[in-house]
Amino acid sequence: MCGIVGYIGDKRASEVIIKGLKRLEYRGYDSAGIAYHNGTLEIKKGKGKVAKLEQMLEGGNSAKLGIGHTRWATHGEPNDINSHPHTSSSGKLALVHNGIIENYASLKKMLEGNGCEFYSETDTEVVAKLIESLLEKDPKDLKKAVQLALAQIDGTYGLAIIHTDFPEQIVVARKGSPLLIGVGNGEMLIASDASAVAEYTDQVVYLDDGEVAVIKKDEYQVHTLDDDSLIKEVHELALSLEEIEKGGYPFFMLKEIFEQPKAISDCLRGRLNAKEGTITLGGISRVMEQLTDAKRLIIAACGTSWHSGIVGEYLFESLLKIPVEVEYASELRYKESLIGEGDVMIVVSQSGETADTLAALRRARKNGALVIGVVNVVGSSIARETDAGVYIHAGPEIGVASTKAFTAQVTVLTLMAIQLAQYKGTISDEKARKLISELDSIPKKMQQVLDKSSELDQVSDLFSYAPNFLYLGRSFGFPVALEGALKLKEISYIHAEGYPAAEMKHGPIALIDEMMPVVVIAGTRHTNDKMVSNIEEVKARKGRIISIVTEGNEEVENLSEFSFSVPEVADELSPLLTVIPLQILSYNIAVNRGCNVDQPRNLAKSVTVE
Ligand code: F6R
């Protein structure tokens, strides 16, 4: 949420920053801005996309140091004044901020009492004014003024600060919002996300909460808020430029949908041995005993990752025979805390930075639970703070609507459930071998689904202007129904609801008429008869049935106005295939409606505020 980039070196800073902001634009895109200086501070900023900011910079400048921001508004509507960077009263200091300053109102009142004037409605502007007021007491030390200011601040921040009296440094600080230093040769970058620095260096230092760093062209120094000096590990980035570019696709989302066979192959590689019927997840080998002895498993996540969590619940309960609760991380963090020793929490997150998921995991660990991460972004906060974990290896996901991360998360949860069940002896050898062998064939079957995706064109065109959609599924089809509905609403702005098919009778059935497209996910054999009855109930009310079935399910096909089939697969693995046509349906409809698929309104990838 919000992207931050900064540069200090010999290149033209604004060029490096604009490139970085373009790569980070998926994190927030309601306004953008940049500050740089060459003696005097220059600010360009405004409502709109980074491309508009780039136009403002035409004519050039030679500054070799600067900071930039792409915003997802929290306090204050997206307009030119509220855009970052924000400046101090003297106009010498500029800063960009990601996060929320919770006590900004009282700080603002105090600063106003001292004669400060404020221009924006943001919580961020107080930080600029506060740092300057503290700098006046010791004008030689910008870092110290930042540390003193942060000691007075409640809330979360990723901050980057420049000041014309300190022409050779950028000061950065982190609490609750990701920030890293890209260590180059004679140049340094800072960013909220590694994709902004990958073009320049593969050496990165991740800042942790409570750290402040002074970045110069040839060195960086990291300190605590109390000014203790720290030695930080330098990590090597495994991120290729190809992975973070569209590669000929009109949108990242479409590229990522079509990358799923590769993403799942990468996720399975070295972990699944179909010949031997074994699974090895190195990341949890140390904690197998604790995991299989757990009293219960709690899966905490948000959004699409929460939907993967429900697939996980069904898998763990049926294969491992341990009770599972799937919780919205945002609810869990404020509930009566009954999680403790003997419990295992699995946190699922693509970005590894979702604020609520991070808070839920911290609380569980504090209470003595073992916390396992299922994360995509290597080195992210969640990946670093869990006790153990398994990366999903889906590669960078840039489209705001999550696609390949969902299928890779489900793949990892399936691998975990089978491996743990084998370890605990709650799965027969025959069943384990069957699931492992079917899992091995998933990338090929995904490719078969993608190869016939044009079969969805007609139904996408027919229903592009429907005002509402209903998605129904049972068993493993239920989380897929939730996910299909979420994909449609977030990128096409059509109202959509996902429901367990039988639950429809308890309310939503009232919505069904001849205008209502009802997408049924009929990919699980053991609930097919019941699904057929639910479809009949919809048809009796003239609902329009669009079904996703496994090949050969003529019964459901015959009841449907439109049907799309996926290859046969074990019920447990069906979400990996049935979700793909729903992703494509949403994509097609959004494109037909002229929506910006990769940057849907009001959304941002990676929700790093509460
Ligand atoms: C939906 C989507 C969001 C995320 C949610 C959690 O397409 O992308 O619902 O799934 O914000 O994000 P992560 O997985 O990064 O924790």
Coordinates of N, CA and C and ligand atoms in Angstrom, one line a residue, residues 301-306 348-354 357 382 397 399-403 409 483 486-487 490 604-607, ligand 1:
A301 N -5.6 -15.2 7.5 CA -5.3 -14.6 6.2 C -6.3 -13.6 5.9
C302 N -6.1 -12.9 4.8 CA -7.1 -11.9 4.3 C -7.4 -12.2 2.8
G303 N -8.6 -11.8 2.4 CA -8.9 -11.8 0.9 C -8.8 -13.2 0.3
T304 N -8.1 -13.1 -0.9 CA -7.9 -14.3 -1.6 C -7.1 -15.4 -0.8
S305 N -6.2 -14.9 0.0 CA -5.4 -15.9 0.8 C -6.3 -16.5 1.8
W306 N -7.3 -15.8 2.3 CA -8.3 -16.4 3.2 C -9.1 -17.5 2.5
V348 N -1.3 -17.3 5.8 CA -1.2 -17.4 4.3 C -1.2 -15.9 3.8
S349 N -0.1 -15.6 3.0 CA 0.0 -14.3 2.5 C 0.8 -14.2 1.2
Q350 N 0.3 -13.7 0.1 CA 1.1 -13.5 -1.1 C 2.3 -12.6 -0.8
S351 N 1.9 -11.4 -0.3 CA 2.9 -10.3 -0.2 C 3.8 -10.5 1.0
G352 N 3.3 -11.2 2.0 CA 4.0 -11.3 3.3 C 4.1 -10.0 4.0
E353 N 3.3 -9.0 3.6 CA 3.3 -7.7 4.3 C 2.0 -7.2 4.8
T354 N 0.9 -8.0 4.6 CA -0.4 -7.6 5.0 C -0.5 -7.3 6.5
T357 N -2.5 -9.6 8.9 CA -2.0 -11.0 9.0 C -0.7 -11.0 9.9
I382 N 6.4 -11.2 7.0 CA 5.7 -12.4 7.5 C 6.7 -13.6 7.4
E397 N 3.9 -11.4 -8.2 CA 2.5 -11.2 -8.7 C 2.2 -9.7 -8.6
G399 N -0.3 -8.0 -10.9 CA -1.7 -7.6 -11.0 C -2.4 -7.5 -9.6
V400 N -3.2 -6.5 -9.4 CA -3.7 -6.4 -8.1 C -4.6 -7.5 -7.7
A401 N -5.4 -8.1 -8.7 CA -6.2 -9.3 -8.4 C -5.3 -10.5 -8.4
S402 N -5.3 -11.2 -7.3 CA -4.5 -12.3 -7.1 C -5.0 -13.5 -7.9
T403 N -4.1 -14.2 -8.6 CA -4.5 -15.4 -9.4 C -3.5 -16.5 -9.2
Q409 N -0.7 -21.1 -3.4 CA -1.0 -21.3 -2.0 C -1.7 -22.6 -1.8
E483 N -13.9 -17.1 -4.3 CA -12.8 -16.5 -5.0 C -13.3 -16.0 -6.3
L486 N -15.1 -12.8 -5.7 CA -14.2 -11.7 -5.4 C -13.5 -11.2 -6.6
K487 N -13.0 -12.1 -7.5 CA -12.3 -11.7 -8.7 C -13.2 -10.8 -9.5
E490 N -13.9 -7.3 -7.8 CA -12.7 -6.3 -7.7 C -12.3 -5.8 -9.0
A604 N -5.3 -1.6 -3.8 CA -3.9 -1.6 -3.9 C -3.4 -3.0 -3.6
K605 N -2.3 -3.4 -4.2 CA -1.7 -4.7 -3.8 C -1.1 -4.5 -2.5
S606 N -1.2 -5.5 -1.6 CA -0.4 -5.5 -0.4 C -1.0 -4.4 0.6
V607 N -1.9 -4.8 1.5 CA -2.5 -3.9 2.3 C -1.7 -3.7 3.6
Ligands
F6R1 C1 -7.6 -10.2 -4.1 C2 -6.4 -9.9 -3.4 C3 -6.5 -9.6 -1.9 C4 -5.4 -10.2 -1.2 C5 -5.4 -9.8 0.3 C6 -4.3 -10.5 1.1 O1 -7.4 -10.5 -5.4 O2 -5.4 -9.8 -4.0 O3 -7.8 -9.9 -1.4 O4 -5.5 -11.6 -1.3 O5 -5.2 -8.4 0.3 O6 -3.0 -10.2 0.6 P1 -1.8 -11.1 0.9 O7 -2.0 -12.4 0.3 O8 -0.7 -10.3 0.3 O9 -1.7 -11.1 2.4

